[in-house]
Short mmCIF file of C-alpha atoms in Angstrom, two decimals:
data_model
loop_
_atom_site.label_atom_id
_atom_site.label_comp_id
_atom_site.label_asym_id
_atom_site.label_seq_id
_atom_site.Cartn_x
_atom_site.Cartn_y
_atom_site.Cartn_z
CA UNK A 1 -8.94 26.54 -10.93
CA UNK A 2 -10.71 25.27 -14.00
CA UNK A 3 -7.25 25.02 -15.89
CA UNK A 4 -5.82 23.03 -12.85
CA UNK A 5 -8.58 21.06 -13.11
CA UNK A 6 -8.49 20.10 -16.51
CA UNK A 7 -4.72 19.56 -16.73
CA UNK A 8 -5.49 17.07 -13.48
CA UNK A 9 -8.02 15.84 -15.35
CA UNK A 10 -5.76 15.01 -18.16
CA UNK A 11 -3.00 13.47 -15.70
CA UNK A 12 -5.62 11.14 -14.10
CA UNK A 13 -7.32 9.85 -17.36
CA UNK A 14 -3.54 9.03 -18.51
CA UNK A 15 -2.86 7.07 -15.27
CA UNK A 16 -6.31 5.04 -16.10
CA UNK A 17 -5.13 4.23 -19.71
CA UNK A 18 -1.88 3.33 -18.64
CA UNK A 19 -3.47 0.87 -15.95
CA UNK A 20 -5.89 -0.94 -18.36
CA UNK A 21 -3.23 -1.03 -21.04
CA UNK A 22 -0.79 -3.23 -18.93
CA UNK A 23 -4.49 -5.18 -17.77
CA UNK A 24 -4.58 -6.19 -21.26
CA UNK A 25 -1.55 -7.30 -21.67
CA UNK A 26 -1.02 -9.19 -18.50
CA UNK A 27 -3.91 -10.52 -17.10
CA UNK A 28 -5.52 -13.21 -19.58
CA UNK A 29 -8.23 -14.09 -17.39
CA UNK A 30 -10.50 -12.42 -15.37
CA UNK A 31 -11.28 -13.46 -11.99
CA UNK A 32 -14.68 -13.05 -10.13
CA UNK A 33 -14.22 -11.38 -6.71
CA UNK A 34 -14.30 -13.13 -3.19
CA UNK A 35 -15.91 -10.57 -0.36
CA UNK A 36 -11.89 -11.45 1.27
CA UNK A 37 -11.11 -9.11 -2.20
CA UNK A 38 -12.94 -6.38 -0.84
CA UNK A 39 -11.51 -5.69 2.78
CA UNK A 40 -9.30 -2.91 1.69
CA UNK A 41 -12.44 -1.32 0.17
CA UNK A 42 -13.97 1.31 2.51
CA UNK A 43 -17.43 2.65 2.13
CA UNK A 44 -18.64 6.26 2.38
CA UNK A 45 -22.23 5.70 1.28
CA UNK A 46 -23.08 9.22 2.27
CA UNK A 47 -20.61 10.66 -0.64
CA UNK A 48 -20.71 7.62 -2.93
CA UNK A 49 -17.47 7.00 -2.14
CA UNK A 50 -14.85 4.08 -2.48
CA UNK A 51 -11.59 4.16 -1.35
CA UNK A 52 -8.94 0.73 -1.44
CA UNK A 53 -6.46 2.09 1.42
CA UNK A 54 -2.93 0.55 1.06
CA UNK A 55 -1.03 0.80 3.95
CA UNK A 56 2.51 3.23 3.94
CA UNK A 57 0.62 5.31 1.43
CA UNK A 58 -0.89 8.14 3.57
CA UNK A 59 -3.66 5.45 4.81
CA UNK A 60 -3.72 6.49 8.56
CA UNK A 61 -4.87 10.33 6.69
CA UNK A 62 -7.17 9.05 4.62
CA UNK A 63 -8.83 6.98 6.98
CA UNK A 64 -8.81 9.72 9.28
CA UNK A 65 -10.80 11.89 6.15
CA UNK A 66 -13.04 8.48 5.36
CA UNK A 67 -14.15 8.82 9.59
CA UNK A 68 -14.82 12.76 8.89
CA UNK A 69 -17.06 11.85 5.60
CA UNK A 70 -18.91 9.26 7.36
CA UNK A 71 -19.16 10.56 10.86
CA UNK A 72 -22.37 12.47 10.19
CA UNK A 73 -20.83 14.94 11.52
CA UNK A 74 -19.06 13.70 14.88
CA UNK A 75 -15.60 14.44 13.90
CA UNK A 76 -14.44 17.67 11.88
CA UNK A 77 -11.10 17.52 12.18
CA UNK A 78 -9.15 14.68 10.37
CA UNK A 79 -5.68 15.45 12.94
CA UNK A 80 -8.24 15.17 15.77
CA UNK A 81 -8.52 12.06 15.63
CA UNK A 82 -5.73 9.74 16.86
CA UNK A 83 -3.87 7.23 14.60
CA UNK A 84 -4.97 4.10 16.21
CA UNK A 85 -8.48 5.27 16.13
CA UNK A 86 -8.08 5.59 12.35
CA UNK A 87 -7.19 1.64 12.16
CA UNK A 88 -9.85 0.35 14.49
CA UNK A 89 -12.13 -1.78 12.16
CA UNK A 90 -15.73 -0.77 13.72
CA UNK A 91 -15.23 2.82 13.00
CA UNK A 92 -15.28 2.08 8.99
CA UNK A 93 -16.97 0.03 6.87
CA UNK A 94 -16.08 -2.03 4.16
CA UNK A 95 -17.01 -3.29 1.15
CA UNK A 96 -16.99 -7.08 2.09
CA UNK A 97 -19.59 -6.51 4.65
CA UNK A 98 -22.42 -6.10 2.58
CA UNK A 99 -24.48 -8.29 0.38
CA UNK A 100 -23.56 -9.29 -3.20
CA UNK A 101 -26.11 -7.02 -4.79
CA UNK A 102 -25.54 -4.27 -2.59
CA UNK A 103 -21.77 -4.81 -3.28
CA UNK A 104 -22.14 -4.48 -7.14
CA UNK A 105 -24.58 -1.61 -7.40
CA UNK A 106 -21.18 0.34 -5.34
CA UNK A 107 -18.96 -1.00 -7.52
CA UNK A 108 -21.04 0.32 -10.41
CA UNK A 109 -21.85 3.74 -9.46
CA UNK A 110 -19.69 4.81 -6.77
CA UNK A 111 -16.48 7.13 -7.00
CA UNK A 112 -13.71 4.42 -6.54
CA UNK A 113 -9.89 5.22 -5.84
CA UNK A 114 -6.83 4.07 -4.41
CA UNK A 115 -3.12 5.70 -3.68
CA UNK A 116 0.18 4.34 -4.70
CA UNK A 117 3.89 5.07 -3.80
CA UNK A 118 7.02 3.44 -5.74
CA UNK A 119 7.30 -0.07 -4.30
CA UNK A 120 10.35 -0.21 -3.39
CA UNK A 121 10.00 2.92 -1.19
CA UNK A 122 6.91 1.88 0.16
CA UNK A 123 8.95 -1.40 1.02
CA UNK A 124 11.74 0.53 3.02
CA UNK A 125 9.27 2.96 5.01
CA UNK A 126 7.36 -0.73 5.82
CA UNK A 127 10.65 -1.99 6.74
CA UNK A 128 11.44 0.84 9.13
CA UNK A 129 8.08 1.06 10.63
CA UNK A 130 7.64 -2.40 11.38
CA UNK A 131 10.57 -4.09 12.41
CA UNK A 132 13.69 -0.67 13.35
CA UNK A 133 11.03 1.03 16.03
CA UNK A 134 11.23 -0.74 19.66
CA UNK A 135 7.24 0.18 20.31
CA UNK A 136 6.18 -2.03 17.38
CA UNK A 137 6.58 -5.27 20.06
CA UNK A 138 4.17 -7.35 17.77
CA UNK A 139 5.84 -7.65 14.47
CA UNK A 140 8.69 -8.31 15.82
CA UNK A 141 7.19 -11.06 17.67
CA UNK A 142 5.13 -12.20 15.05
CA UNK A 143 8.04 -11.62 11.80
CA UNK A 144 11.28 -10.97 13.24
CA UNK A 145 11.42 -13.82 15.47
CA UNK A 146 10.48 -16.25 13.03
CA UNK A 147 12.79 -13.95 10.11
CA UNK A 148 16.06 -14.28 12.13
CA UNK A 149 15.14 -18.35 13.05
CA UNK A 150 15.20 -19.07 9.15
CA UNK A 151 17.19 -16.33 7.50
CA UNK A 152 20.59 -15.51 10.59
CA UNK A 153 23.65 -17.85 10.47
CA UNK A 154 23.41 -18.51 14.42
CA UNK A 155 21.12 -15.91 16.24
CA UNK A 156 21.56 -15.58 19.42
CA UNK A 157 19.25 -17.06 22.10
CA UNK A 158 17.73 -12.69 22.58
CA UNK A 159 17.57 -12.59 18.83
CA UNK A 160 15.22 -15.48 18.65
CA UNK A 161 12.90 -14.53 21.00
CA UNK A 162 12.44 -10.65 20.95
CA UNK A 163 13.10 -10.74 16.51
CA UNK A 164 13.64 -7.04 17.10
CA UNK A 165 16.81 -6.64 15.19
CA UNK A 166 15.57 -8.01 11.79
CA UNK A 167 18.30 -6.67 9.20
CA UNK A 168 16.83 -5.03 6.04
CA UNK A 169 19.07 -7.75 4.02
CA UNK A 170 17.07 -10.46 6.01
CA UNK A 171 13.27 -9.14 5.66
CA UNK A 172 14.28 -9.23 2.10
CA UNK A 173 15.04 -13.23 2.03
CA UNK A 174 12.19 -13.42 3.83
CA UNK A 175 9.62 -12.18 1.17
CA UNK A 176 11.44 -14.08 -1.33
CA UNK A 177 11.63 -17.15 0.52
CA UNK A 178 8.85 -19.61 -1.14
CA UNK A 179 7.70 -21.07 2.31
CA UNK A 180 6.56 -17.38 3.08
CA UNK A 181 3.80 -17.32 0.96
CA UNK A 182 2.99 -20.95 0.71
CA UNK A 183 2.07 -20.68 4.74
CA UNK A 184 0.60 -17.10 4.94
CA UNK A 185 -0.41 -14.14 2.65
CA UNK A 186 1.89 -11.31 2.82
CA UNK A 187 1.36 -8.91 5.53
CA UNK A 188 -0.77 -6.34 4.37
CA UNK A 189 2.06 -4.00 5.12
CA UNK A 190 4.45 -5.55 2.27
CA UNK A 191 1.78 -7.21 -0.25
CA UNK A 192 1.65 -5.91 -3.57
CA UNK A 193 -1.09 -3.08 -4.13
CA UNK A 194 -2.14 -5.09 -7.19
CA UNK A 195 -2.67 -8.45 -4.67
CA UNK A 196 -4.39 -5.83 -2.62
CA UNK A 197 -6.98 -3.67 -4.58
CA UNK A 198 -7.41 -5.49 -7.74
CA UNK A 199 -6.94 -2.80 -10.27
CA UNK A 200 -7.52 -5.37 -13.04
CA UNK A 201 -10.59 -5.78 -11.47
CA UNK A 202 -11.96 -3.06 -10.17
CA UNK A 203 -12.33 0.22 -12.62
CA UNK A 204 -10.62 2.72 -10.63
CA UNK A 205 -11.57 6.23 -11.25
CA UNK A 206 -8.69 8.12 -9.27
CA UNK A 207 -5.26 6.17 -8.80
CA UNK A 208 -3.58 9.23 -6.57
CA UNK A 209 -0.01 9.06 -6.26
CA UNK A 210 2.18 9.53 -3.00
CA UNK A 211 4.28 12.20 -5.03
CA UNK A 212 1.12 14.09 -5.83
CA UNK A 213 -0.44 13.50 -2.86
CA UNK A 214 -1.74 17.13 -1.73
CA UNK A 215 -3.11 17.82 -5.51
CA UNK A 216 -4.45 14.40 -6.13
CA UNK A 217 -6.21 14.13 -2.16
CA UNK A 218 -8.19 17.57 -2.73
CA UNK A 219 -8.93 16.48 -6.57
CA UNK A 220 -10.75 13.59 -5.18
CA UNK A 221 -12.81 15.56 -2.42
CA UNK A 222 -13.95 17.99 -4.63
CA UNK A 223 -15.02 15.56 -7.32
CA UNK A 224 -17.32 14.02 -4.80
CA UNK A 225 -18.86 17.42 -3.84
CA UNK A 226 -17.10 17.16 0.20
CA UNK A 227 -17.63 20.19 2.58
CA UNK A 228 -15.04 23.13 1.69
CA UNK A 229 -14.26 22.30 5.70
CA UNK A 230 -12.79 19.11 5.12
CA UNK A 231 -9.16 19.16 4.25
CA UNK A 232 -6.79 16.27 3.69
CA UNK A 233 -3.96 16.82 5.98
CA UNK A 234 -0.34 18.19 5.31
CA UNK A 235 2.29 15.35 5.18
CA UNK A 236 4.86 15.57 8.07
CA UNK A 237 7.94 15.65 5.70
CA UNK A 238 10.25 14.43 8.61
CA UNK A 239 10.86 11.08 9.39
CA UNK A 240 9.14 9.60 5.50
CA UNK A 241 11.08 7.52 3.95
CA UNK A 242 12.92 9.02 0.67
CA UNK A 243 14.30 7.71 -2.10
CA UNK A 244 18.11 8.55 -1.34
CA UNK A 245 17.29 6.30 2.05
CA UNK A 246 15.78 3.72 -0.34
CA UNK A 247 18.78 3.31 -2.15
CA UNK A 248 21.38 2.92 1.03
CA UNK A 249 18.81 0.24 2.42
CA UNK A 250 19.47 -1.02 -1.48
CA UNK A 251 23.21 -0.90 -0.87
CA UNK A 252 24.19 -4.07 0.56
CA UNK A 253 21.53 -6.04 -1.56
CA UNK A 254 23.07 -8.28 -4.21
CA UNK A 255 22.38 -7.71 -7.97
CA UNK A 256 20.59 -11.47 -8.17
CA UNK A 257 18.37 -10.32 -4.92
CA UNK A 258 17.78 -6.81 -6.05
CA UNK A 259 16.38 -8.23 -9.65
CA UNK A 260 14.21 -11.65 -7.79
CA UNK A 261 12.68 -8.71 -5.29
CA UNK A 262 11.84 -6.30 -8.36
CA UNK A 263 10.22 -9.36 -10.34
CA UNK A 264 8.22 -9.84 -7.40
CA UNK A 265 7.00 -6.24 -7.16
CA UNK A 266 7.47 -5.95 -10.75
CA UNK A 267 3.34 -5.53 -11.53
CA UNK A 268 3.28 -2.83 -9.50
CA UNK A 269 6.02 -0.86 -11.28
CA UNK A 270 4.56 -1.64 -14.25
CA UNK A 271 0.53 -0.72 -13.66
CA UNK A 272 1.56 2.45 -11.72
CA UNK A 273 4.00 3.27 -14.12
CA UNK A 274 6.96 3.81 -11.96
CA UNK A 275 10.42 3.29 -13.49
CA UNK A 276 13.07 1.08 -12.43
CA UNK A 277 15.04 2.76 -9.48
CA UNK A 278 18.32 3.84 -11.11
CA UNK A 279 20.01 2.70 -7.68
CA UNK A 280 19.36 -0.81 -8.58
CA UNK A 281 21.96 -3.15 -10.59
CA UNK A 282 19.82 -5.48 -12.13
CA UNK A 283 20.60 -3.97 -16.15
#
């Protein structure tokens, strides 16, 4: 163990120098942060614990783990508690509800980390989630509807009000369509992890990786001294989105769409230090 722990040692102080390297050279000015920065930040005050959650990155587990940590005890078992208990906002808390000083003295001395996934992946298993799965009724209410009225050559009259057959080739349009993010943020679901967490901001100590997940998850609870009990839960390898399935969704993408969508997630592939998907044709 104390080998493993050094070599994941090494890994995660290389992932931190890699981060603030491509700070330096891309971010000339430093911002102060709103509270609306810190929403993704939740607080386990018992452990000293921060943790920015980016959604299709194992979030619904760790804020199943974040509910164990806090819970004083009241749950035990992360899989016992159901997803959509995970996501209700009262059971955690975040950073942006507390004061300014209490806010900064957590910044300072807490354990902070966040998890990341290749962008493009992450993109896809969005994709499928929200908008190929008939139970999620509002997104396609919400973004389909209004993604087949501006981006379909005549939708049909079903198409336009049920948006539940958004094509992958038409959610992509969508996020690179101008109007998108002049009337709305990006869904937390799609918005860059940098847009979302702030790593030029905020010093993280851990960035865990999707690919590591298992290694990186129990790194983190044993750096903050967590019960031996608490274990982050396996992955269900079945229905996650891969990288071969990233590339067919990649397919039917043009080369001038494929190389406008990687610009747009391009910060992310850069500060995480994932390399351009080979599938792409954008050389």
């Amino acid at each position: 163990p104390q080998f493993e722990q050094s070599s994941l040692q090494a890994v995660h102080q290389q992932r931190r120098e890699m981060l603030s390297n491509v700070c330096s050279r891309y971010t000339r000015k430093r911002r102060l942060l709103q509270p609306d920065d810190l929403r993704h930040l939740v607080v386990d005050d018992a452990h000293g614990l921060l943790y920015c959650y980016v959604p299709k990155v194992a979030c619904t587990n760790w804020k199943r783990v974040m509910m164990v940590l806090t819970g004083q005890g009241k749950y035990q078992d992360p899989l016992a508690i159901p997803a959509h208990e995970a996501h209700v906002a009262s059971n955690l808390r975040t950073l942006s509800e507390y004061s300014v000083p209490e806010i900064n003295s957590r910044l300072r001395s807490y354990l902070k980390f966040v998890f990341v996934r290749e962008p493009f992946e992450r993109l896809v298993s969005a994709y499928r989630n929200k908008f190929t799965l008939s139970y999620n009724t509002a997104f396609h209410k919400r973004y389909g509807t209004k993604i087949v009225r501006r981006h379909r050559r005549e939708p049909s009259e079903r198409a336009l009000r049920r948006g539940d057959d958004v094509r992958f080739e038409e959610f992509v349009y969508y996020l690179l369509d101008p109007r998108t993010q002049q009337e709305e943020p990006f869904n937390e679901h799609w918005e860059r992890v940098h847009s979302l967490c702030h790593p030029c901001i905020i010093h993280y100590d851990v960035v865990g990786k999707y690919e590591t997940l298992a290694e990186d998850a129990n790194y983190i609870l044993q750096l903050v001294g967590a019960d031996a009990s608490v274990k982050f839960p396996a992955s269900s390898k079945t229905t996650r989105t891969t990288d071969d399935m990233t590339a067919q969704f990649f397919q039917d993408i043009s080369p001038f769409y494929q190389r406008r969508l990687f610009n747009l997630y391009k910060m992310d592939y850069l500060l995480f230090n994932y390399s351009i998907p080979s599938y792409l044709r954008i050389r």
